[in-house]
PDB file of C-alpha atoms in Angstrom:
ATOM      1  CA  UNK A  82      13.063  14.800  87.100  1.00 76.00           C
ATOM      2  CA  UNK A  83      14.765  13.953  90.458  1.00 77.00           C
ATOM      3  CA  UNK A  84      17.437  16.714  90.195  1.00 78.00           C
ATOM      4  CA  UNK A  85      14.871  19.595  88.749  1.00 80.00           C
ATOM      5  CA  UNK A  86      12.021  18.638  90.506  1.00 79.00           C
ATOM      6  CA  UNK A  87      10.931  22.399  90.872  1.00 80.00           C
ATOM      7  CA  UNK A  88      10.871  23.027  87.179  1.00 81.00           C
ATOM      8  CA  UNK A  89       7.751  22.335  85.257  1.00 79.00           C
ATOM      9  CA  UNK A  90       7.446  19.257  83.767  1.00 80.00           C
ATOM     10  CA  UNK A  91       8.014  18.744  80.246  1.00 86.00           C
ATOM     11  CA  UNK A  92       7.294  15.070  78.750  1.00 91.00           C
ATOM     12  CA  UNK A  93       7.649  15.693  75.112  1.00 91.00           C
ATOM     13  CA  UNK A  94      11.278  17.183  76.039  1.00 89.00           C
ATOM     14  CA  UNK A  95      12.044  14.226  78.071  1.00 88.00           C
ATOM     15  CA  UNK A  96      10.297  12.145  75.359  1.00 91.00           C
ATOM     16  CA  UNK A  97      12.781  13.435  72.953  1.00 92.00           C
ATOM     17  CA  UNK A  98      15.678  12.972  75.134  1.00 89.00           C
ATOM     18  CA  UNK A  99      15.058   9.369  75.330  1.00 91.00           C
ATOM     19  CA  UNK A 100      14.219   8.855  71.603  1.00 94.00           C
ATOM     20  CA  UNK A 101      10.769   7.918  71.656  1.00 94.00           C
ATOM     21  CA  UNK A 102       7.271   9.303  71.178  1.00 95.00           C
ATOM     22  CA  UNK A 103       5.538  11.012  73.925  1.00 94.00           C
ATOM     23  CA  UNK A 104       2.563   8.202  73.937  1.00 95.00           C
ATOM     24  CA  UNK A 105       5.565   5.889  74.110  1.00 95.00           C
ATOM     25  CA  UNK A 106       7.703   7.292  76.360  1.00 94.00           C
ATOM     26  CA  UNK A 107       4.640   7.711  78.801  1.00 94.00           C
ATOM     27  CA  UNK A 108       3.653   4.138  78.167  1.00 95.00           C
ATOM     28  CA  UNK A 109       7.350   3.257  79.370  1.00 94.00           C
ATOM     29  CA  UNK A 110       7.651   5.201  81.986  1.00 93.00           C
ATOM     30  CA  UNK A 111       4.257   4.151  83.917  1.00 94.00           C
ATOM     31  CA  UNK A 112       5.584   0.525  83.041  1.00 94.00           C
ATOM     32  CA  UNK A 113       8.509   0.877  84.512  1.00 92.00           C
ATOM     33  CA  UNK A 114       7.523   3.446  87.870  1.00 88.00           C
ATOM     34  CA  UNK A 115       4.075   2.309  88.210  1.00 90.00           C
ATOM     35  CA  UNK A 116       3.173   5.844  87.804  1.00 89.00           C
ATOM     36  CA  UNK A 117       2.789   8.503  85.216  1.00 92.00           C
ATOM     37  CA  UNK A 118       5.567  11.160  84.955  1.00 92.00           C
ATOM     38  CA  UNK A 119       2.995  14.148  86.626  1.00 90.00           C
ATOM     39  CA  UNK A 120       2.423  11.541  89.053  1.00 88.00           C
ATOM     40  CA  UNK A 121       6.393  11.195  89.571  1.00 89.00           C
ATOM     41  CA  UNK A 122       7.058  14.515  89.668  1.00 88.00           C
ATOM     42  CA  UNK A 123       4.608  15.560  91.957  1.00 88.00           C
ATOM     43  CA  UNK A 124       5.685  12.413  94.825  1.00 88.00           C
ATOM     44  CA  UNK A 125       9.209  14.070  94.210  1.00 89.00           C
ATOM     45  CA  UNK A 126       7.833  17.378  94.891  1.00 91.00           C
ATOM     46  CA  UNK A 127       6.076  16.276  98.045  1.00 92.00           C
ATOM     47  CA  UNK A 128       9.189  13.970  99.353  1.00 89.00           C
ATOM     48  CA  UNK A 129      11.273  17.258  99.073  1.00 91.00           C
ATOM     49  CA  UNK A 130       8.793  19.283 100.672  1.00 94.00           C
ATOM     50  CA  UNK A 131       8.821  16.737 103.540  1.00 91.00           C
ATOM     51  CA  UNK A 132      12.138  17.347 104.154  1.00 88.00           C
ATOM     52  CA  UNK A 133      12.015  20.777 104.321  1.00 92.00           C
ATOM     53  CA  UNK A 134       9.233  21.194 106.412  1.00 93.00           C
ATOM     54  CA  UNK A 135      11.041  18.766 109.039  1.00 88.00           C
ATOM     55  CA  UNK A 136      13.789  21.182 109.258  1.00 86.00           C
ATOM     56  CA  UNK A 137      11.494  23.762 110.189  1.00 86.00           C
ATOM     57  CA  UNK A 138      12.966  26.855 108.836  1.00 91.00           C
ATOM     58  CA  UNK A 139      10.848  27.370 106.121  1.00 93.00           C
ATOM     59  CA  UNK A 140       6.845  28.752 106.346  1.00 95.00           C
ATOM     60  CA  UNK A 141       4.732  26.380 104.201  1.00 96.00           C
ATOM     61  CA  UNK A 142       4.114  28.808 101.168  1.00 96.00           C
ATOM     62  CA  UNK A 143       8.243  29.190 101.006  1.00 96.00           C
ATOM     63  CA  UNK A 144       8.271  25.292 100.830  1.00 96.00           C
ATOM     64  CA  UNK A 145       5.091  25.625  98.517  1.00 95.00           C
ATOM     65  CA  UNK A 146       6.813  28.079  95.565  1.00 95.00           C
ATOM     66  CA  UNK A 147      10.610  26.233  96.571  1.00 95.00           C
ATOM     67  CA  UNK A 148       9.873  22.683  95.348  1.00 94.00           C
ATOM     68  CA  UNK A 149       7.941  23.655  92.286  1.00 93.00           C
ATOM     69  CA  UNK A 150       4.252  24.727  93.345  1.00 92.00           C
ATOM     70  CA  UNK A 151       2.783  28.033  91.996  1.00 92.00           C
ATOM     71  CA  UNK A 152      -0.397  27.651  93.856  1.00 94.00           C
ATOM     72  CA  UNK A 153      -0.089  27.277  97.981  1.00 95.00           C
ATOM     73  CA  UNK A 154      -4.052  25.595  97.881  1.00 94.00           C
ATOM     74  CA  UNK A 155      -2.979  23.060  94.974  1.00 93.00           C
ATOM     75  CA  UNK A 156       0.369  22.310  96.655  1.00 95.00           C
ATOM     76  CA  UNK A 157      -1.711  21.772 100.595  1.00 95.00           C
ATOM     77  CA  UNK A 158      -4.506  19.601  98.806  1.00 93.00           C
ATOM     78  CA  UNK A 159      -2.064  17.596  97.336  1.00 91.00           C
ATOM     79  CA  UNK A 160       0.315  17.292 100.465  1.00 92.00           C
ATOM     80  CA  UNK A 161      -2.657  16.746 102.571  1.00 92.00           C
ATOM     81  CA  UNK A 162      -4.000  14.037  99.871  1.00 89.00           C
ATOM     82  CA  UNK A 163      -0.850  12.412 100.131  1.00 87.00           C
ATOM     83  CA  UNK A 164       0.782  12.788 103.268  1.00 87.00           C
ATOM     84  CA  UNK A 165      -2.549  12.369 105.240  1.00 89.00           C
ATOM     85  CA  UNK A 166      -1.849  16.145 107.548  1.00 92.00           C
ATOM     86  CA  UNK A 167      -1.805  19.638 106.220  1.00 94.00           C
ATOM     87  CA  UNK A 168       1.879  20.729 105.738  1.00 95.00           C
ATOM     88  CA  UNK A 169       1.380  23.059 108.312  1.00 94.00           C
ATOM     89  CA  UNK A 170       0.163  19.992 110.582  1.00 93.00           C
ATOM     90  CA  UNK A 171       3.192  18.431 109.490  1.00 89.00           C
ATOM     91  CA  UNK A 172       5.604  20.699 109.753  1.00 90.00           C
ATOM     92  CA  UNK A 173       4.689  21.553 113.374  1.00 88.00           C
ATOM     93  CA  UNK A 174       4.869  18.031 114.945  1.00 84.00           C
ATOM     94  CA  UNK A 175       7.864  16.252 116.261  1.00 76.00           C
ATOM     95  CA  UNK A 176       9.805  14.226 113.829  1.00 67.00           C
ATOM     96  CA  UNK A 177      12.635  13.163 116.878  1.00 69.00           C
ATOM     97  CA  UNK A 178      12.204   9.856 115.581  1.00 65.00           C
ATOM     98  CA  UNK A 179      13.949  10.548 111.961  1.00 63.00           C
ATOM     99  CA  UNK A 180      16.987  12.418 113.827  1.00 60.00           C
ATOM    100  CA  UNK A 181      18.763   9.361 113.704  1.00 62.00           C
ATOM    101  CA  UNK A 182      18.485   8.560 110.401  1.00 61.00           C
ATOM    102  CA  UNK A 183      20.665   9.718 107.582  1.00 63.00           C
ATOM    103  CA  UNK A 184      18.505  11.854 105.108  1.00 63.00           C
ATOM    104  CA  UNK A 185      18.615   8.719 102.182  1.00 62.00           C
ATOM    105  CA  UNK A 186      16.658   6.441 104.382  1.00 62.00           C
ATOM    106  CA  UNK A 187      14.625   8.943 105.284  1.00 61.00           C
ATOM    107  CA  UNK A 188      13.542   9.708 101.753  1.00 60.00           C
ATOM    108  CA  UNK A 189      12.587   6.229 102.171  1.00 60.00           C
ATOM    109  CA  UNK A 190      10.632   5.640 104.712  1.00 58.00           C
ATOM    110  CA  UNK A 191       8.986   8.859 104.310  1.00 62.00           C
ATOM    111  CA  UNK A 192       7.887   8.289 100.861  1.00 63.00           C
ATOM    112  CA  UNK A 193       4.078   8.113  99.903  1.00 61.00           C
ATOM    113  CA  UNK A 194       3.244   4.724  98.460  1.00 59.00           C
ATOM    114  CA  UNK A 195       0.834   3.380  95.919  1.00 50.00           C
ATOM    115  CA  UNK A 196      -1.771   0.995  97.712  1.00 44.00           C
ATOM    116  CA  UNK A 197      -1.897  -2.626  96.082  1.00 44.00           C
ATOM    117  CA  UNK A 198      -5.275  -4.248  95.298  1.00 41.00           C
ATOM    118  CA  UNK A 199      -8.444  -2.221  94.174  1.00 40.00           C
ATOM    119  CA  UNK A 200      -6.896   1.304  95.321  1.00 38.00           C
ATOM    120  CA  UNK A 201      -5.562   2.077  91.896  1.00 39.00           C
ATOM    121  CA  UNK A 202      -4.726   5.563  92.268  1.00 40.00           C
ATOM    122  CA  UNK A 203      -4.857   5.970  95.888  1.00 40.00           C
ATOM    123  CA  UNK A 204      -1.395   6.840  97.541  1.00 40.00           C
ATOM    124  CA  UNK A 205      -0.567   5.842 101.257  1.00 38.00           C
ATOM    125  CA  UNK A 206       2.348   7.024 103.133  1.00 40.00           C
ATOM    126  CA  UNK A 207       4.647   4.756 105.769  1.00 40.00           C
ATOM    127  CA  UNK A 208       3.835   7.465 107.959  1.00 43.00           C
ATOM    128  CA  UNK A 209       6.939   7.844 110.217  1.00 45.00           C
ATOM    129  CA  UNK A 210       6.093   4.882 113.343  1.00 40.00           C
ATOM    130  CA  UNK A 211       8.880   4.318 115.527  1.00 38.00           C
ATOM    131  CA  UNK A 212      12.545   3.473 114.158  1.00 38.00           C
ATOM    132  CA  UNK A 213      14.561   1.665 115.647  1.00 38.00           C
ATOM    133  CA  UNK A 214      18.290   2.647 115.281  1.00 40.00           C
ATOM    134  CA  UNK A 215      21.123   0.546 116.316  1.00 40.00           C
ATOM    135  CA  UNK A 216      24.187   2.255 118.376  1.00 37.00           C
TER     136      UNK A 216
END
């Protein structure tokens, strides 16, 4: 799912892949990600979109159809729901403060994140504070 995050998402292919049932291997995989495989797919999705928008050389409905979406309102209600800004929002302010950071940490910090405690399903994101950077 991490390498063809644009491609629809297929559980009882994966299921069969990994030898297992599709209840099971949905069982399994929330166990072990905290999250369902849509779920997965779609935070991919959004990191990746992220990233391209920060560059800046992309409109939002090229990011949209690039990481996956085939619907540019589904794909900026979920950013927004997620990310907490439009992608246009996002895309359009500064994001100096990830310059310095090789693109694997920025995955990181970037990432939206499940809440703990009675926010099942609720997803926050780090947001992207101030980093400080050694030199």
């Amino acid at each position: 799912m991490d390498r063809e995050y644009a491609k629809p998402l297929d559980v009882p292919a994966l299921a069969r892949t990994a030898l297992m049932s599709t209840a099971h291997f949905s069982r399994r995989f929330r166990q072990e990600y905290s999250e369902t495989p849509y779920s997965y797919l779609m935070t991919r999705r959004i990191e990746r979109a992220k990233a391209l928008l920060r560059r800046g050389d992309l409109s939002v409905t090229e990011v949209c159809f690039t990481v996956g979406w085939s619907s540019l309102g589904s794909f900026s209600s979920r950013f927004t729901a997620l990310v907490g800004e439009s992608p246009s929002a996002y895309r359009d302010r500064s994001h100096e403060d990830l310059h310095h950071v090789p693109s694997c940490q920025a995955m990181v910090i970037t990432r939206p994140r499940k809440m703990g405690g009675g926010t099942a399903g609720k997803v926050s994101s780090f947001g992207e504070a101030k980093i400080l950077v050694s030199t």
